[in-house]
Amino acid sequence: MKDWLRQLPKAELHLHIEGTLEPEQMFELAARNGVQLPFVDVGAVRAAYKFDDLQSFLDLYYQGMNVLHTENDFFELAMAYFQRAHADGVVHADISFDPQAHLTRGLDLATPFDGLTRAMQQAEQTIGMTSALIMSFLRDREAAEAAEVLEQARPWHDVIAAVGLDSAEQNNPPEKFTAVFERARALGIRRVAHAGEEGPAAYIRGALDALDACRIDHGVRCLEDPDLVAHLRESQMPLTVCPLSNVYLKVVDRLVDHPLPAMLDAGLNVSLNSDDPAYFGGGMQNNFLACHEAFGWDENIFRGLARNAVNAAFVTDARRAEILDAIDHC
Ligand code: HPA
Ligand code: ZN
């Protein structure tokens, strides 16, 4: 099963590129850029990855990305992710980044955009891996700042597959961002949003109604609202679930307690994703394998989950058909 899961063609839809920064690369970039890290070695970094909740993770996540300074740093970060994901059988990735986390420490917008898009092109040319870029807004910052970033990103509007919404969810409801998401819609840019990770089911409703999101990131707390579950089933709204992330951030105590099997039983359109693989116990293969071990799922279930991801991915119709065909033949 382990080998079969690895070669199953997979699309990853919920991946924060800054969350792919492995401790080894963090030290390498810190040395190159003259950044002093508050850790003696990579072992100490890994030992610090014990989280109580989303916020305790975010504190380390924002600290870690301080080592990213140049266009080439972003390029190397993304290339390292693409290579690891490729080895996990990932053939397409919708990668998200947090521009405000870089602008607020003095970088300009071109630095992440240019580095990431160069890596995306190189990954397609060298390992045949396709990708799309999601520009996420930090929901714990002012909505006006997100609106400003969207305007500032004008030169890259045609390379953004979607805008997203992430960071600290509680007390930052989707409705706070209605205007900027409306502006993205007017610009013809798709919208996705984290909702129902730590926040209540009402935030999933808000992401659909106020933000017109075409995918919900996480969404695991939807089960608290049966009417919402019925709506999500009928609309087949894609929910990008991140099993190991939910364990690491204590959304659930153990993977066996995760609502994934109940979500599948409810007929929801679920995919499996790694979220922040450097922080949450690894990439797609580890997430798939952990689900196999926790839930005893067979090949058909994993094929269905892989199909759900491809059907919801930001790819051309031709690429979608090609990956679906490869899933059917494995
Ligand atoms: N949730 C919210 N914001 C995030 C996450 C997450 O899991 N990872 C990076 N930003
Ligand atoms: Zn996330």
GROMACS .gro file of C-alpha atoms and ligand atoms in nm:
model
  341
    1MET     CA    1   0.000   0.000   0.000
    2LYS     CA    2   0.283   0.237   0.086
    3ASP     CA    3   0.435   0.211  -0.264
    4TRP     CA    4   0.094   0.226  -0.427
    5LEU     CA    5   0.003   0.545  -0.239
    6ARG     CA    6   0.330   0.706  -0.338
    7GLN     CA    7   0.281   0.645  -0.709
    8LEU     CA    8  -0.088   0.743  -0.705
    9PRO     CA    9  -0.093   1.069  -0.908
   10LYS     CA   10  -0.190   1.339  -0.660
   11ALA     CA   11  -0.289   1.705  -0.673
   12GLU     CA   12  -0.220   1.917  -0.368
   13LEU     CA   13  -0.462   2.208  -0.321
   14HIS     CA   14  -0.383   2.338   0.027
   15LEU     CA   15  -0.016   2.417   0.072
   16HIS     CA   16   0.147   2.725   0.221
   17ILE     CA   17   0.484   2.756   0.049
   18GLU     CA   18   0.633   2.931   0.355
   19GLY     CA   19   0.524   2.625   0.553
   20THR     CA   20   0.753   2.404   0.344
   21LEU     CA   21   1.067   2.564   0.490
   22GLU     CA   22   1.258   2.271   0.641
   23PRO     CA   23   1.494   2.351   0.933
   24GLU     CA   24   1.802   2.264   0.722
   25GLN     CA   25   1.703   2.519   0.459
   26MET     CA   26   1.614   2.769   0.733
   27PHE     CA   27   1.974   2.747   0.862
   28GLU     CA   28   2.121   2.766   0.513
   29LEU     CA   29   1.924   3.081   0.427
   30ALA     CA   30   1.989   3.235   0.771
   31ALA     CA   31   2.365   3.194   0.722
   32ARG     CA   32   2.351   3.335   0.368
   33ASN     CA   33   2.142   3.635   0.471
   34GLY     CA   34   2.307   3.706   0.806
   35VAL     CA   35   1.994   3.630   1.007
   36GLN     CA   36   2.042   3.528   1.370
   37LEU     CA   37   1.813   3.232   1.454
   38PRO     CA   38   1.695   3.172   1.811
   39PHE     CA   39   1.790   2.802   1.777
   40VAL     CA   40   2.129   2.634   1.819
   41ASP     CA   41   2.074   2.371   1.547
   42VAL     CA   42   1.811   2.196   1.334
   43GLY     CA   43   1.734   1.958   1.619
   44ALA     CA   44   1.638   2.251   1.838
   45VAL     CA   45   1.410   2.386   1.565
   46ARG     CA   46   1.231   2.052   1.531
   47ALA     CA   47   1.205   2.022   1.910
   48ALA     CA   48   1.026   2.361   1.917
   49TYR     CA   49   0.753   2.230   1.683
   50LYS     CA   50   0.512   2.136   1.959
   51PHE     CA   51   0.196   2.336   1.915
   52ASP     CA   52  -0.102   2.399   2.142
   53ASP     CA   53  -0.319   2.558   1.876
   54LEU     CA   54  -0.311   2.752   1.548
   55GLN     CA   55  -0.163   3.068   1.704
   56SER     CA   56   0.133   2.888   1.865
   57PHE     CA   57   0.217   2.748   1.521
   58LEU     CA   58   0.170   3.083   1.344
   59ASP     CA   59   0.421   3.246   1.582
   60LEU     CA   60   0.694   3.005   1.468
   61TYR     CA   61   0.579   3.006   1.106
   62TYR     CA   62   0.615   3.387   1.080
   63GLN     CA   63   0.947   3.376   1.264
   64GLY     CA   64   1.081   3.104   1.031
   65MET     CA   65   1.006   3.296   0.713
   66ASN     CA   66   1.227   3.588   0.828
   67VAL     CA   67   1.518   3.407   0.659
   68LEU     CA   68   1.359   3.461   0.315
   69HIS     CA   69   1.516   3.776   0.170
   70THR     CA   70   1.577   3.749  -0.203
   71GLU     CA   71   1.397   3.638  -0.518
   72ASN     CA   72   1.636   3.344  -0.528
   73ASP     CA   73   1.544   3.243  -0.170
   74PHE     CA   74   1.180   3.209  -0.276
   75PHE     CA   75   1.288   3.024  -0.590
   76GLU     CA   76   1.494   2.774  -0.388
   77LEU     CA   77   1.218   2.733  -0.129
   78ALA     CA   78   0.962   2.647  -0.396
   79MET     CA   79   1.199   2.423  -0.597
   80ALA     CA   80   1.281   2.222  -0.284
   81TYR     CA   81   0.908   2.178  -0.221
   82PHE     CA   82   0.836   2.077  -0.583
   83GLN     CA   83   1.113   1.816  -0.572
   84ARG     CA   84   0.992   1.666  -0.244
   85ALA     CA   85   0.629   1.671  -0.360
   86HIS     CA   86   0.729   1.510  -0.691
   87ALA     CA   87   0.894   1.226  -0.495
   88ASP     CA   88   0.559   1.187  -0.310
   89GLY     CA   89   0.371   1.142  -0.639
   90VAL     CA   90   0.231   1.496  -0.652
   91VAL     CA   91   0.180   1.596  -1.017
   92HIS     CA   92   0.005   1.930  -0.961
   93ALA     CA   93   0.006   2.181  -0.673
   94ASP     CA   94  -0.196   2.495  -0.604
   95ILE     CA   95   0.055   2.673  -0.381
   96SER     CA   96  -0.036   2.966  -0.161
   97PHE     CA   97   0.183   3.244  -0.023
   98ASP     CA   98   0.134   3.528   0.227
   99PRO     CA   99   0.253   3.855   0.068
  100GLN     CA  100   0.172   4.066   0.376
  101ALA     CA  101   0.408   3.856   0.589
  102HIS     CA  102   0.689   3.968   0.355
  103LEU     CA  103   0.581   4.326   0.282
  104THR     CA  104   0.561   4.405   0.653
  105ARG     CA  105   0.928   4.313   0.697
  106GLY     CA  106   1.044   4.534   0.413
  107LEU     CA  107   1.045   4.309   0.105
  108ASP     CA  108   0.876   4.426  -0.211
  109LEU     CA  109   0.601   4.230  -0.379
  110ALA     CA  110   0.816   4.139  -0.680
  111THR     CA  111   1.055   3.935  -0.460
  112PRO     CA  112   0.814   3.651  -0.373
  113PHE     CA  113   0.620   3.676  -0.701
  114ASP     CA  114   0.927   3.653  -0.923
  115GLY     CA  115   1.098   3.377  -0.724
  116LEU     CA  116   0.786   3.163  -0.696
  117THR     CA  117   0.678   3.201  -1.057
  118ARG     CA  118   1.031   3.119  -1.180
  119ALA     CA  119   1.027   2.800  -0.972
  120MET     CA  120   0.680   2.711  -1.103
  121GLN     CA  121   0.803   2.739  -1.462
  122GLN     CA  122   1.118   2.542  -1.389
  123ALA     CA  123   0.925   2.264  -1.211
  124GLU     CA  124   0.700   2.224  -1.512
  125GLN     CA  125   0.993   2.216  -1.755
  126THR     CA  126   1.219   1.985  -1.556
  127ILE     CA  127   0.989   1.744  -1.369
  128GLY     CA  128   0.658   1.796  -1.551
  129MET     CA  129   0.488   1.921  -1.238
  130THR     CA  130   0.219   2.184  -1.298
  131SER     CA  131   0.118   2.442  -1.040
  132ALA     CA  132  -0.096   2.748  -0.978
  133LEU     CA  133  -0.045   3.039  -0.739
  134ILE     CA  134  -0.283   3.155  -0.465
  135MET     CA  135  -0.221   3.494  -0.303
  136SER     CA  136  -0.354   3.474   0.052
  137PHE     CA  137  -0.455   3.758   0.281
  138LEU     CA  138  -0.381   3.752   0.654
  139ARG     CA  139  -0.720   3.765   0.827
  140ASP     CA  140  -0.575   3.895   1.156
  141ARG     CA  141  -0.467   4.216   0.981
  142GLU     CA  142  -0.687   4.500   0.859
  143ALA     CA  143  -0.905   4.438   0.554
  144ALA     CA  144  -0.787   4.772   0.410
  145GLU     CA  145  -0.432   4.637   0.397
  146ALA     CA  146  -0.549   4.330   0.203
  147ALA     CA  147  -0.728   4.562  -0.040
  148GLU     CA  148  -0.408   4.762  -0.085
  149VAL     CA  149  -0.206   4.446  -0.153
  150LEU     CA  150  -0.457   4.335  -0.415
  151GLU     CA  151  -0.416   4.667  -0.597
  152GLN     CA  152  -0.037   4.659  -0.558
  153ALA     CA  153  -0.035   4.311  -0.712
  154ARG     CA  154  -0.184   4.446  -1.033
  155PRO     CA  155   0.120   4.343  -1.248
  156TRP     CA  156   0.060   3.981  -1.139
  157HIS     CA  157  -0.319   3.963  -1.153
  158ASP     CA  158  -0.299   3.734  -1.452
  159VAL     CA  159  -0.061   3.495  -1.274
  160ILE     CA  160  -0.278   3.469  -0.961
  161ALA     CA  161  -0.513   3.170  -0.990
  162ALA     CA  162  -0.702   3.279  -0.678
  163VAL     CA  163  -0.688   3.491  -0.367
  164GLY     CA  164  -0.711   3.314  -0.031
  165LEU     CA  165  -0.761   3.390   0.337
  166ASP     CA  166  -0.549   3.242   0.615
  167SER     CA  167  -0.381   3.306   0.955
  168ALA     CA  168  -0.562   3.336   1.291
  169GLU     CA  169  -0.923   3.241   1.228
  170GLN     CA  170  -1.099   3.298   1.560
  171ASN     CA  171  -1.260   3.645   1.586
  172ASN     CA  172  -1.163   3.720   1.225
  173PRO     CA  173  -1.481   3.618   1.039
  174PRO     CA  174  -1.491   3.605   0.659
  175GLU     CA  175  -1.730   3.902   0.645
  176LYS     CA  176  -1.440   4.127   0.747
  177PHE     CA  177  -1.306   4.072   0.391
  178THR     CA  178  -1.626   4.103   0.188
  179ALA     CA  179  -1.512   4.417   0.004
  180VAL     CA  180  -1.167   4.292  -0.100
  181PHE     CA  181  -1.307   3.956  -0.214
  182GLU     CA  182  -1.576   4.143  -0.409
  183ARG     CA  183  -1.298   4.342  -0.574
  184ALA     CA  184  -1.114   4.016  -0.662
  185ARG     CA  185  -1.436   3.884  -0.813
  186ALA     CA  186  -1.473   4.200  -1.022
  187LEU     CA  187  -1.115   4.149  -1.144
  188GLY     CA  188  -1.202   3.793  -1.249
  189ILE     CA  189  -0.986   3.633  -0.980
  190ARG     CA  190  -1.117   3.318  -0.806
  191ARG     CA  191  -1.157   3.307  -0.430
  192VAL     CA  192  -1.074   3.042  -0.170
  193ALA     CA  193  -1.073   3.078   0.209
  194HIS     CA  194  -0.970   2.893   0.521
  195ALA     CA  195  -1.283   2.832   0.727
  196GLY     CA  196  -1.394   2.590   0.994
  197GLU     CA  197  -1.044   2.492   1.108
  198GLU     CA  198  -1.054   2.656   1.453
  199GLY     CA  199  -1.345   2.883   1.368
  200PRO     CA  200  -1.711   2.774   1.381
  201ALA     CA  201  -1.928   2.629   1.105
  202ALA     CA  202  -2.076   2.980   1.062
  203TYR     CA  203  -1.741   3.091   0.916
  204ILE     CA  204  -1.779   2.829   0.641
  205ARG     CA  205  -2.121   2.975   0.559
  206GLY     CA  206  -1.964   3.321   0.564
  207ALA     CA  207  -1.686   3.216   0.326
  208LEU     CA  208  -1.950   3.089   0.082
  209ASP     CA  209  -2.204   3.369   0.119
  210ALA     CA  210  -1.989   3.678   0.181
  211LEU     CA  211  -1.672   3.580  -0.008
  212ASP     CA  212  -1.820   3.360  -0.283
  213ALA     CA  213  -1.538   3.111  -0.223
  214CYS     CA  214  -1.509   2.827  -0.476
  215ARG     CA  215  -1.316   2.607  -0.230
  216ILE     CA  216  -1.304   2.589   0.147
  217ASP     CA  217  -0.967   2.523   0.310
  218HIS     CA  218  -1.013   2.280   0.602
  219GLY     CA  219  -1.392   2.300   0.660
  220VAL     CA  220  -1.375   2.019   0.915
  221ARG     CA  221  -1.609   2.191   1.161
  222CYS     CA  222  -1.895   2.184   0.907
  223LEU     CA  223  -2.029   1.872   1.079
  224GLU     CA  224  -2.152   2.093   1.363
  225ASP     CA  225  -2.425   2.228   1.132
  226PRO     CA  226  -2.640   1.965   0.955
  227ASP     CA  227  -2.798   2.222   0.722
  228LEU     CA  228  -2.453   2.335   0.615
  229VAL     CA  229  -2.347   1.973   0.555
  230ALA     CA  230  -2.652   1.926   0.330
  231HIS     CA  231  -2.561   2.242   0.138
  232LEU     CA  232  -2.196   2.136   0.101
  233ARG     CA  233  -2.304   1.793  -0.023
  234GLU     CA  234  -2.556   1.929  -0.273
  235SER     CA  235  -2.314   2.188  -0.410
  236GLN     CA  236  -2.021   1.943  -0.393
  237MET     CA  237  -1.813   2.231  -0.259
  238PRO     CA  238  -1.448   2.117  -0.244
  239LEU     CA  239  -1.308   2.097   0.111
  240THR     CA  240  -0.928   2.083   0.126
  241VAL     CA  241  -0.870   1.882   0.443
  242CYS     CA  242  -0.526   1.856   0.606
  243PRO     CA  243  -0.522   1.551   0.836
  244LEU     CA  244  -0.178   1.578   0.999
  245SER     CA  245  -0.212   1.956   1.034
  246ASN     CA  246  -0.534   1.903   1.231
  247VAL     CA  247  -0.353   1.665   1.467
  248TYR     CA  248  -0.049   1.894   1.512
  249LEU     CA  249  -0.269   2.199   1.582
  250LYS     CA  250  -0.497   2.001   1.811
  251VAL     CA  251  -0.811   2.048   1.605
  252VAL     CA  252  -0.843   1.676   1.688
  253ASP     CA  253  -0.660   1.478   1.958
  254ARG     CA  254  -0.560   1.184   1.739
  255LEU     CA  255  -0.606   1.106   1.370
  256VAL     CA  256  -0.845   0.820   1.456
  257ASP     CA  257  -1.075   1.089   1.606
  258HIS     CA  258  -1.071   1.295   1.284
  259PRO     CA  259  -1.408   1.369   1.118
  260LEU     CA  260  -1.275   1.264   0.772
  261PRO     CA  261  -1.462   0.928   0.765
  262ALA     CA  262  -1.783   1.104   0.873
  263MET     CA  263  -1.728   1.369   0.605
  264LEU     CA  264  -1.695   1.098   0.340
  265ASP     CA  265  -2.004   0.918   0.473
  266ALA     CA  266  -2.191   1.248   0.443
  267GLY     CA  267  -2.105   1.259   0.072
  268LEU     CA  268  -1.880   1.565   0.098
  269ASN     CA  269  -1.622   1.655  -0.166
  270VAL     CA  270  -1.303   1.607   0.033
  271SER     CA  271  -0.936   1.609  -0.068
  272LEU     CA  272  -0.622   1.536   0.137
  273ASN     CA  273  -0.348   1.799   0.167
  274SER     CA  274  -0.037   1.876   0.370
  275ASP     CA  275  -0.089   2.247   0.465
  276ASP     CA  276   0.258   2.319   0.614
  277PRO     CA  277   0.457   1.998   0.562
  278ALA     CA  278   0.780   2.119   0.730
  279TYR     CA  279   0.586   2.183   1.052
  280PHE     CA  280   0.320   1.911   1.050
  281GLY     CA  281   0.495   1.577   1.004
  282GLY     CA  282   0.557   1.571   0.633
  283GLY     CA  283   0.406   1.593   0.289
  284MET     CA  284   0.132   1.422   0.091
  285GLN     CA  285   0.268   1.068   0.123
  286ASN     CA  286   0.280   1.096   0.503
  287ASN     CA  287  -0.075   1.234   0.510
  288PHE     CA  288  -0.209   0.958   0.281
  289LEU     CA  289  -0.024   0.688   0.473
  290ALA     CA  290  -0.141   0.818   0.811
  291CYS     CA  291  -0.502   0.806   0.685
  292HIS     CA  292  -0.452   0.451   0.561
  293GLU     CA  293  -0.323   0.352   0.903
  294ALA     CA  294  -0.591   0.540   1.099
  295PHE     CA  295  -0.895   0.455   0.885
  296GLY     CA  296  -0.796   0.141   0.695
  297TRP     CA  297  -0.901   0.299   0.364
  298ASP     CA  298  -0.847   0.095   0.048
  299GLU     CA  299  -0.719   0.192  -0.296
  300ASN     CA  300  -1.065   0.288  -0.421
  301ILE     CA  301  -1.115   0.542  -0.144
  302PHE     CA  302  -0.775   0.699  -0.211
  303ARG     CA  303  -0.845   0.705  -0.586
  304GLY     CA  304  -1.169   0.891  -0.511
  305LEU     CA  305  -0.991   1.141  -0.288
  306ALA     CA  306  -0.722   1.195  -0.552
  307ARG     CA  307  -0.993   1.250  -0.817
  308ASN     CA  308  -1.170   1.503  -0.594
  309ALA     CA  309  -0.849   1.706  -0.571
  310VAL     CA  310  -0.784   1.700  -0.945
  311ASN     CA  311  -1.143   1.799  -1.021
  312ALA     CA  312  -1.110   2.102  -0.792
  313ALA     CA  313  -0.754   2.200  -0.897
  314PHE     CA  314  -0.671   2.519  -1.084
  315VAL     CA  315  -0.554   2.345  -1.405
  316THR     CA  316  -0.647   2.348  -1.770
  317ASP     CA  317  -0.914   2.101  -1.883
  318ALA     CA  318  -0.652   1.910  -2.083
  319ARG     CA  319  -0.422   1.873  -1.782
  320ARG     CA  320  -0.715   1.772  -1.562
  321ALA     CA  321  -0.817   1.500  -1.808
  322GLU     CA  322  -0.457   1.377  -1.829
  323ILE     CA  323  -0.420   1.341  -1.451
  324LEU     CA  324  -0.764   1.182  -1.408
  325ASP     CA  325  -0.671   0.927  -1.673
  326ALA     CA  326  -0.345   0.849  -1.491
  327ILE     CA  327  -0.539   0.797  -1.166
  328ASP     CA  328  -0.779   0.557  -1.340
  329HIS     CA  329  -0.485   0.353  -1.466
  330CYS     CA  330  -0.303   0.314  -1.139
  331HPA     N1  331  -0.424   2.785   0.912
  331HPA     C1  332  -0.433   2.916   0.898
  331HPA     N2  333  -0.335   2.990   0.849
  331HPA     C2  334  -0.224   2.930   0.810
  331HPA     C3  335  -0.209   2.794   0.822
  331HPA     C4  336  -0.314   2.718   0.875
  331HPA     O1  337  -0.307   2.594   0.891
  331HPA     N3  338  -0.085   2.766   0.773
  331HPA     C5  339  -0.030   2.881   0.734
  331HPA     N4  340  -0.114   2.982   0.756
  332ZN      ZN  341  -0.373   2.626   0.559
   0.00000   0.00000   0.00000
